[in-house]
């Protein structure tokens, strides 16, 4: 490290004595990367504040010294948004992980940004309420990162994205100023709702240090059902039938390749016979009426030939086993370093789009292992591609990026998005212009320049 | 009108031949004011576009000629946001009032910005679905204005504000460029969600020309109940009891002064005996269980002395009559030109805040007729003050503004907002700094400058 950099860090340590600063190579590697594993971590150092004041000090120092800052939560992101590969200071919120306040009348829970999602969910449950955003990385991801990417997950169909649950945000700006946005109010028509500008901004506009989250009633008793679906066209028909007769909490699908990998990873095989597609769905089942409605809609789908088999969980354990088939995919594939796409179209566009994708993959991915899964009830498909044996990682990624270009062009035609929930980060930056117009990107740049004129917050991500 | 202005209008007429331009004094008065009636309308002219291209032409012309533009919907606003009193061009979306598209799978309805809220609700119902935002001005207000102010209303407790229902926005910028924001996607993590920046921006950032609205299932059968509440402290207790046992669709209150005015205006007297407060509540009543729960919670409140009387509507007509008591207030008071406050605090802060306000009014408004009502389940209180007989309007407003200053200071102490749903416009501009910090206001100005550097969009409103 250069003398200048060393001196700058020494100055930072003096400015914020409460800060923990790490420069060990193992720490730099650990804090410098997310779950993408495509970039070599190379941060300047890692700063772990214990207070909002520490965060302010870091940002004032960074502004004065022109040091780039990468805000950092659980780093479970899949788009490189939290990667520090260019000498940035990683600002990890990991020590700021406590619940600060709960009010039973307001049903608001205020937490520090470094609190893991699962701890937020548990705290809500301790108060007899529900924080409903949920996804497989719940134990590792931080609520601040959830907010910075407007995380979605498996309950969006019922509860919406993270955005819907943020009633207040405390943010430190690039200049080190503290903003207290919306302060937990239900109604507040007092000018631009800047809270929503920071939600989903991937650390490029400010550092989220605290969030006031809305909680809701726990969901009613539910049932989990696994369905075998014989063909692509039937998936949305089954969704339509289930949606019109039941109150859905989740409606997820995966293809047979996905099931194969999760079963190889230890999950139970779903049915005696292999099916091209599977659906995991969870729905309200408070009364006998609900359960009868579920059976009736299942039988209707069976008669139509839209499903070929099905099982309804008879216990909590069995429900967890059925869910594992869907939720275990990311973990099962991780060792194979899959190339990930996370696209979104209008729900009505899903069938035609899936056919177009299938044709594209058959043409451009011969011999590749293509795992499809996701939240089709939200119009969100995950496409994970595994390299054929023996193909070098660089050649594999180059090949995948060509396909992503074609995918991106197909998305333009239906008005879809190159990122449903992972964010743009570094991975999807080359394709942003297919999802957002030039005028929109120019406007985003103008907003960015207005808030962070020195460009110290997560530079190079999103559109820089 | 000066020659220069006349020439500019002639140029506009040539640039956009589809535009209707009005300059009659009666039109200037009609289109130059909203429901506030505190400013003398004095627009340059009124432009009524028939297409997005017309709107683009108007804004390009306005930018080139340096003419201020006031975007205009139903002008039912109560904050002066749509007032044109300084030679602005009023850009009325009134001719752009059609439904453009509906998709039953997506459950999305795309409409032009000038469509009245009631027509949006009716169109949704024609498709067997619900657009759930609702308030008394439904027949006159336009959906574009609803979005520009993030309108709330009587169903927020169940369905949230307008913001929650906007899945896509078409906006024309100050430079005349068209933005198509979010395009109806459920999930879209592709950078800043500019849609949310325009929602609630009161016409200062761009002109909303089309909206894609989410629709939902029609609500289950409901019942309407009117309660007599003997004291302030009981209001939130009744709310707590009802919220924990029933699924509320609305929970509204009014004081006896409000009831008196509505009864004088033709509504039925609620009960034989006058009560200091009344609550109108509507809740799901799909089954006998729901109805029994409602009666049980009513009896519990009666036993505790929190309510002194109550009636449950036995018919649609009776439900409408009970609702009229709450919804008829604005109309009943309008001829008296009330001074309006529309404040918001956290729900938990309501009891203490109402006591503080009562003390304030008794001290500062002796002899004034103070009508309280609103959405206490959302933390939103409306306070309408009527001038004592014989007091001149100017002296009355000056007096009221002094009280609003005290009210604003009380709001600072509890972190509330000077505007829950009406917006800032002209009326609340002097008090914005009590609700938003200097840093927030500076940031709003910076965003405004980035989007509309020439400052032609609704100048003088909000914070200018």
Coordinates of N, CA, C and O in Angstrom, one line a residue, chain A residues 47-163:
Chain A
X47 N -13.9 -0.9 6.5 CA -14.2 -0.1 7.7 C -15.6 -0.7 8.3 O -16.5 -0.9 7.5
X48 N -15.6 -0.9 9.6 CA -16.8 -1.5 10.2 C -17.2 -0.5 11.3 O -16.7 -0.5 12.4
X49 N -18.2 0.4 11.0 CA -18.6 1.4 11.9 C -19.5 0.7 13.0 O -20.1 -0.3 12.8
X50 N -19.6 1.4 14.1 CA -20.5 1.0 15.2 C -21.7 1.9 15.4 O -22.6 1.7 16.1
X51 N -21.6 3.1 14.7 CA -22.7 4.1 14.9 C -22.9 4.9 13.6 O -22.0 4.9 12.7
X52 N -24.0 5.6 13.6 CA -24.2 6.5 12.5 C -23.1 7.6 12.4 O -22.7 7.9 11.2
X53 N -22.6 8.0 13.5 CA -21.6 9.0 13.5 C -20.3 8.5 12.8 O -19.6 9.2 12.1
X54 N -20.0 7.2 13.1 CA -18.9 6.6 12.4 C -19.0 6.6 10.9 O -18.1 6.9 10.1
X55 N -20.3 6.3 10.4 CA -20.6 6.3 9.0 C -20.4 7.7 8.4 O -19.8 7.9 7.3
X56 N -20.9 8.7 9.1 CA -20.7 10.1 8.7 C -19.2 10.4 8.5 O -18.8 11.0 7.6
X57 N -18.4 10.0 9.5 CA -17.0 10.3 9.5 C -16.3 9.7 8.3 O -15.5 10.3 7.6
X58 N -16.7 8.4 8.0 CA -16.1 7.7 6.9 C -16.4 8.5 5.6 O -15.6 8.7 4.7
X59 N -17.7 8.9 5.4 CA -18.1 9.5 4.2 C -17.4 10.9 4.0 O -17.0 11.3 2.9
X60 N -17.4 11.7 5.1 CA -16.7 13.0 5.0 C -15.2 12.8 4.7 O -14.7 13.5 3.8
X61 N -14.6 11.8 5.3 CA -13.2 11.5 4.9 C -13.1 11.1 3.5 O -12.2 11.5 2.8
X62 N -14.0 10.2 3.0 CA -13.9 9.7 1.7 C -14.1 10.8 0.7 O -13.4 10.9 -0.4
X63 N -15.0 11.8 1.0 CA -15.2 12.9 0.1 C -14.0 13.8 0.0 O -13.5 14.2 -1.0
X64 N -13.4 14.0 1.2 CA -12.2 14.9 1.3 C -11.0 14.3 0.6 O -10.3 14.9 -0.1
X65 N -10.9 12.9 0.7 CA -9.7 12.3 0.2 C -9.9 11.6 -1.2 O -9.1 11.0 -1.8
X66 N -11.2 11.8 -1.7 CA -11.5 11.2 -3.0 C -11.4 9.7 -3.0 O -11.0 9.1 -4.0
X67 N -11.8 9.0 -1.9 CA -11.7 7.6 -1.9 C -13.1 7.0 -2.2 O -14.1 7.5 -1.6
X68 N -13.2 6.0 -3.1 CA -14.4 5.4 -3.4 C -14.9 4.5 -2.3 O -14.0 3.8 -1.7
X69 N -16.2 4.5 -2.0 CA -16.7 3.7 -0.9 C -17.7 2.7 -1.4 O -18.6 3.0 -2.2
X70 N -17.6 1.4 -1.0 CA -18.6 0.4 -1.4 C -19.4 0.0 -0.1 O -18.9 -0.7 0.7
X71 N -20.7 0.4 0.0 CA -21.5 0.0 1.1 C -21.7 -1.5 1.0 O -21.9 -2.0 0.0
X72 N -21.7 -2.1 2.2 CA -21.6 -3.6 2.2 C -22.6 -4.2 3.3 O -22.5 -3.8 4.4
X73 N -23.4 -5.1 2.9 CA -24.3 -5.8 3.8 C -23.9 -7.2 4.0 O -22.7 -7.5 4.5
X74 N -24.7 -8.2 3.6 CA -24.3 -9.6 3.7 C -23.6 -10.1 2.5 O -23.1 -11.2 2.5
X75 N -23.5 -9.3 1.5 CA -22.8 -9.6 0.2 C -23.3 -10.9 -0.4 O -22.5 -11.7 -0.9
X76 N -24.6 -11.2 -0.3 CA -25.2 -12.3 -0.9 C -25.7 -12.0 -2.3 O -26.3 -12.8 -3.0
X77 N -25.4 -10.8 -2.8 CA -25.8 -10.3 -4.1 C -25.3 -11.2 -5.2 O -24.2 -11.8 -5.1
X78 N -26.0 -11.2 -6.3 CA -25.7 -12.0 -7.5 C -25.4 -11.1 -8.7 O -25.3 -11.6 -9.8
X79 N -25.1 -9.8 -8.5 CA -24.9 -9.0 -9.6 C -23.6 -8.2 -9.5 O -23.3 -7.3 -10.3
X80 N -22.8 -8.4 -8.4 CA -21.5 -7.7 -8.3 C -21.7 -6.3 -7.7 O -20.7 -5.6 -7.6
X81 N -22.9 -6.0 -7.2 CA -23.1 -4.7 -6.7 C -22.3 -4.3 -5.5 O -21.9 -3.2 -5.2
X82 N -21.9 -5.4 -4.7 CA -21.1 -5.1 -3.5 C -19.6 -5.5 -3.7 O -18.8 -5.6 -2.7
X83 N -19.2 -5.8 -4.9 CA -17.8 -6.1 -5.2 C -16.9 -4.9 -5.0 O -17.3 -3.8 -5.5
X84 N -15.7 -5.1 -4.4 CA -14.7 -4.0 -4.3 C -13.4 -4.5 -4.9 O -12.7 -5.3 -4.3
X85 N -13.2 -4.2 -6.2 CA -12.1 -4.8 -6.9 C -11.1 -3.7 -7.4 O -10.2 -4.0 -8.2
X86 N -11.3 -2.5 -7.0 CA -10.5 -1.4 -7.5 C -10.0 -0.4 -6.4 O -10.1 0.8 -6.6
X87 N -9.6 -1.0 -5.3 CA -9.0 -0.1 -4.3 C -10.0 0.7 -3.5 O -9.7 1.7 -2.9
X88 N -11.3 0.3 -3.5 CA -12.3 1.1 -2.7 C -12.2 0.7 -1.2 O -11.7 -0.3 -0.8
X89 N -12.8 1.6 -0.4 CA -13.0 1.3 1.0 C -14.3 0.5 1.1 O -15.4 1.0 0.7
X90 N -14.3 -0.7 1.7 CA -15.6 -1.4 1.9 C -16.1 -0.9 3.2 O -15.4 -0.9 4.3
X91 N -17.4 -0.4 3.2 CA -18.0 0.1 4.4 C -19.1 -0.9 4.8 O -20.2 -0.9 4.3
X92 N -18.6 -1.8 5.7 CA -19.5 -2.9 6.1 C -20.4 -2.6 7.3 O -19.9 -2.1 8.3
X93 N -21.7 -2.8 7.2 CA -22.6 -2.4 8.2 C -22.8 -3.6 9.2 O -23.7 -3.5 10.1
X94 N -21.9 -4.6 9.2 CA -22.1 -5.8 9.9 C -22.2 -5.7 11.4 O -22.9 -6.4 12.1
X95 N -21.5 -4.7 12.0 CA -21.6 -4.5 13.4 C -22.8 -3.7 13.8 O -23.2 -3.7 15.0
X96 N -23.5 -3.0 12.9 CA -24.7 -2.3 13.2 C -25.9 -3.2 12.8 O -26.5 -3.1 11.8
X97 N -26.2 -4.1 13.8 CA -27.1 -5.2 13.5 C -28.2 -5.4 14.5 O -28.7 -6.5 14.6
X98 N -28.5 -4.3 15.2 CA -29.5 -4.5 16.3 C -30.9 -3.9 16.0 O -31.0 -3.0 15.1
X99 N -31.9 -4.4 16.7 CA -33.2 -3.8 16.6 C -33.2 -2.6 17.6 O -32.6 -2.7 18.7
X100 N -33.7 -1.5 17.2 CA -33.7 -0.3 17.9 C -35.0 0.1 18.6 O -35.0 0.7 19.7
X101 N -36.1 -0.3 18.0 CA -37.4 0.2 18.5 C -38.5 -0.6 17.9 O -38.4 -1.1 16.7
X102 N -39.5 -0.8 18.7 CA -40.7 -1.5 18.2 C -41.9 -0.8 18.8 O -41.9 -0.5 20.0
X103 N -43.0 -0.5 18.0 CA -44.2 0.1 18.6 C -45.4 -0.8 18.1 O -45.6 -0.9 16.9
X104 N -46.1 -1.3 19.1 CA -47.2 -2.2 18.8 C -48.4 -1.5 18.1 O -49.1 -2.2 17.4
X105 N -48.6 -0.3 18.4 CA -49.7 0.5 17.8 C -49.4 0.8 16.4 O -50.2 0.5 15.5
X106 N -48.2 1.3 16.1 CA -47.8 1.6 14.8 C -47.4 0.3 14.0 O -47.4 0.3 12.8
X107 N -47.1 -0.7 14.7 CA -46.6 -2.0 14.1 C -45.4 -1.7 13.3 O -45.3 -2.1 12.1
X108 N -44.5 -0.9 13.8 CA -43.2 -0.5 13.2 C -42.1 -1.0 13.9 O -42.0 -0.9 15.2
X109 N -41.1 -1.6 13.2 CA -39.9 -2.1 13.8 C -38.7 -1.3 13.2 O -38.5 -1.3 12.0
X110 N -37.9 -0.7 14.0 CA -36.8 0.1 13.5 C -35.5 -0.8 13.8 O -35.3 -1.2 15.0
X111 N -34.7 -1.0 12.8 CA -33.5 -1.8 12.9 C -32.3 -1.1 12.3 O -32.5 -0.3 11.4
X112 N -31.1 -1.5 12.7 CA -29.9 -1.1 12.0 C -29.8 -1.9 10.7 O -30.2 -3.0 10.6
X113 N -29.0 -1.2 9.8 CA -29.0 -1.8 8.4 C -28.3 -3.1 8.3 O -28.5 -3.9 7.4
X114 N -27.4 -3.4 9.3 CA -26.7 -4.7 9.2 C -27.4 -5.9 9.7 O -26.8 -7.0 9.7
X115 N -28.6 -5.7 10.2 CA -29.3 -6.9 10.7 C -29.7 -7.9 9.6 O -30.3 -7.5 8.6
X116 N -29.4 -9.1 9.9 CA -29.8 -10.1 8.8 C -31.3 -10.2 8.7 O -32.0 -10.0 9.7
X117 N -31.8 -10.5 7.5 CA -33.2 -10.6 7.3 C -33.9 -11.6 8.2 O -34.9 -11.3 8.8
X118 N -33.2 -12.8 8.5 CA -33.8 -13.8 9.3 C -34.0 -13.2 10.8 O -35.0 -13.5 11.4
X119 N -33.0 -12.4 11.2 CA -33.2 -11.8 12.6 C -34.3 -10.8 12.6 O -35.0 -10.7 13.6
X120 N -34.5 -10.1 11.5 CA -35.7 -9.2 11.4 C -37.0 -10.0 11.5 O -37.9 -9.6 12.2
X121 N -37.0 -11.1 10.7 CA -38.2 -11.9 10.7 C -38.5 -12.5 12.1 O -39.6 -12.5 12.6
X122 N -37.4 -12.9 12.8 CA -37.6 -13.5 14.1 C -38.0 -12.4 15.1 O -38.9 -12.7 15.9
X123 N -37.5 -11.2 15.0 CA -37.9 -10.1 15.9 C -39.4 -9.8 15.7 O -40.1 -9.6 16.7
X124 N -39.8 -9.8 14.5 CA -41.2 -9.5 14.2 C -42.1 -10.6 14.8 O -43.1 -10.3 15.4
X125 N -41.6 -11.8 14.6 CA -42.4 -13.0 15.2 C -42.5 -12.9 16.7 O -43.5 -13.2 17.3
X126 N -41.4 -12.5 17.3 CA -41.3 -12.3 18.8 C -42.4 -11.3 19.3 O -42.9 -11.4 20.4
X127 N -42.8 -10.4 18.4 CA -43.8 -9.4 18.7 C -45.2 -9.9 18.2 O -46.1 -9.1 18.2
X128 N -45.3 -11.1 17.7 CA -46.5 -11.6 17.3 C -46.9 -11.1 15.9 O -48.1 -11.2 15.5
X129 N -46.0 -10.6 15.1 CA -46.3 -10.0 13.8 C -45.3 -10.6 12.8 O -44.5 -11.5 13.1
X130 N -45.5 -10.2 11.5 CA -44.8 -10.8 10.4 C -44.1 -9.7 9.6 O -44.7 -8.7 9.2
X131 N -42.8 -9.9 9.3 CA -42.1 -9.2 8.3 C -42.1 -10.1 7.1 O -41.4 -11.1 7.1
X132 N -42.8 -9.8 6.0 CA -43.2 -10.9 5.1 C -42.2 -11.1 3.9 O -42.4 -12.1 3.2
X133 N -41.2 -10.2 3.7 CA -40.3 -10.5 2.6 C -39.4 -11.7 3.0 O -39.0 -11.7 4.1
X134 N -39.2 -12.6 2.0 CA -38.5 -13.8 2.4 C -37.9 -14.4 1.2 O -38.4 -14.4 0.1
X135 N -36.7 -14.9 1.3 CA -36.0 -15.7 0.3 C -34.9 -16.5 0.9 O -34.6 -16.3 2.1
X136 N -34.3 -17.4 0.1 CA -33.4 -18.4 0.6 C -32.2 -17.9 1.4 O -31.7 -18.5 2.3
X137 N -31.7 -16.7 1.0 CA -30.5 -16.1 1.6 C -30.7 -15.5 2.9 O -29.9 -14.7 3.5
X138 N -31.9 -15.7 3.5 CA -32.4 -15.0 4.7 C -31.4 -15.0 5.8 O -31.3 -14.0 6.6
X139 N -30.6 -16.0 6.0 CA -29.7 -16.1 7.1 C -28.5 -15.3 7.0 O -27.8 -14.9 8.0
X140 N -28.1 -15.0 5.7 CA -26.8 -14.3 5.5 C -27.0 -12.9 5.0 O -26.1 -12.0 5.3
X141 N -28.1 -12.6 4.3 CA -28.2 -11.2 3.7 C -28.6 -10.2 4.8 O -29.1 -10.6 5.9
X142 N -28.3 -8.9 4.6 CA -28.6 -7.9 5.6 C -29.8 -7.1 5.1 O -29.9 -6.8 3.9
X143 N -30.6 -6.5 6.0 CA -31.8 -5.8 5.6 C -31.4 -4.5 4.8 O -32.1 -4.1 3.9
X144 N -30.2 -3.9 5.1 CA -29.8 -2.8 4.3 C -29.6 -3.1 2.9 O -29.9 -2.4 2.0
X145 N -29.0 -4.3 2.6 CA -28.8 -4.7 1.3 C -30.1 -5.1 0.6 O -30.3 -4.8 -0.6
X146 N -31.0 -5.7 1.4 CA -32.3 -5.9 0.8 C -33.0 -4.7 0.3 O -33.6 -4.7 -0.8
X147 N -32.8 -3.6 1.1 CA -33.4 -2.3 0.7 C -32.7 -1.7 -0.5 O -33.3 -1.2 -1.4
X148 N -31.4 -1.8 -0.5 CA -30.6 -1.2 -1.5 C -30.8 -1.8 -2.9 O -30.5 -1.3 -3.9
X149 N -31.3 -3.1 -2.8 CA -31.7 -3.8 -4.1 C -33.2 -4.0 -4.3 O -33.6 -4.7 -5.2
X150 N -34.0 -3.5 -3.3 CA -35.4 -3.7 -3.4 C -35.7 -5.2 -3.6 O -36.4 -5.6 -4.5
X151 N -35.2 -6.0 -2.6 CA -35.2 -7.5 -2.8 C -36.7 -8.0 -2.9 O -37.6 -7.4 -2.3
X152 N -36.8 -9.1 -3.7 CA -38.1 -9.7 -3.9 C -38.3 -11.0 -3.2 O -38.6 -11.0 -2.0
X153 N -38.1 -12.1 -3.9 CA -38.2 -13.4 -3.2 C -39.5 -14.1 -3.4 O -40.2 -13.8 -4.4
X154 N -39.8 -15.0 -2.5 CA -40.8 -16.0 -2.8 C -42.2 -15.6 -2.3 O -43.2 -16.4 -2.5
X155 N -42.4 -14.5 -1.7 CA -43.7 -14.1 -1.2 C -44.2 -12.8 -1.9 O -45.1 -12.2 -1.4
X156 N -43.5 -12.4 -3.0 CA -43.9 -11.2 -3.7 C -45.4 -11.2 -4.1 O -46.1 -10.2 -4.1
X157 N -45.8 -12.4 -4.6 CA -47.1 -12.5 -5.1 C -48.2 -12.1 -4.1 O -49.3 -11.6 -4.5
X158 N -47.9 -12.3 -2.8 CA -48.8 -11.9 -1.8 C -48.5 -10.5 -1.2 O -49.4 -9.7 -0.9
X159 N -47.2 -10.3 -1.0 CA -46.8 -9.1 -0.1 C -46.0 -8.0 -0.8 O -45.7 -7.0 -0.2
X160 N -45.7 -8.2 -2.1 CA -44.9 -7.2 -2.8 C -43.4 -7.3 -2.5 O -43.0 -8.2 -1.8
X161 N -42.7 -6.4 -3.0 CA -41.2 -6.3 -2.8 C -40.9 -5.6 -1.5 O -41.7 -5.0 -0.8
X162 N -39.6 -5.5 -1.2 CA -39.1 -4.9 0.0 C -39.6 -3.4 0.1 O -40.0 -3.0 1.2
X163 N -39.6 -2.7 -1.0 CA -40.1 -1.3 -1.1 C -41.4 -1.1 -0.3 O -41.5 -0.1 0.4

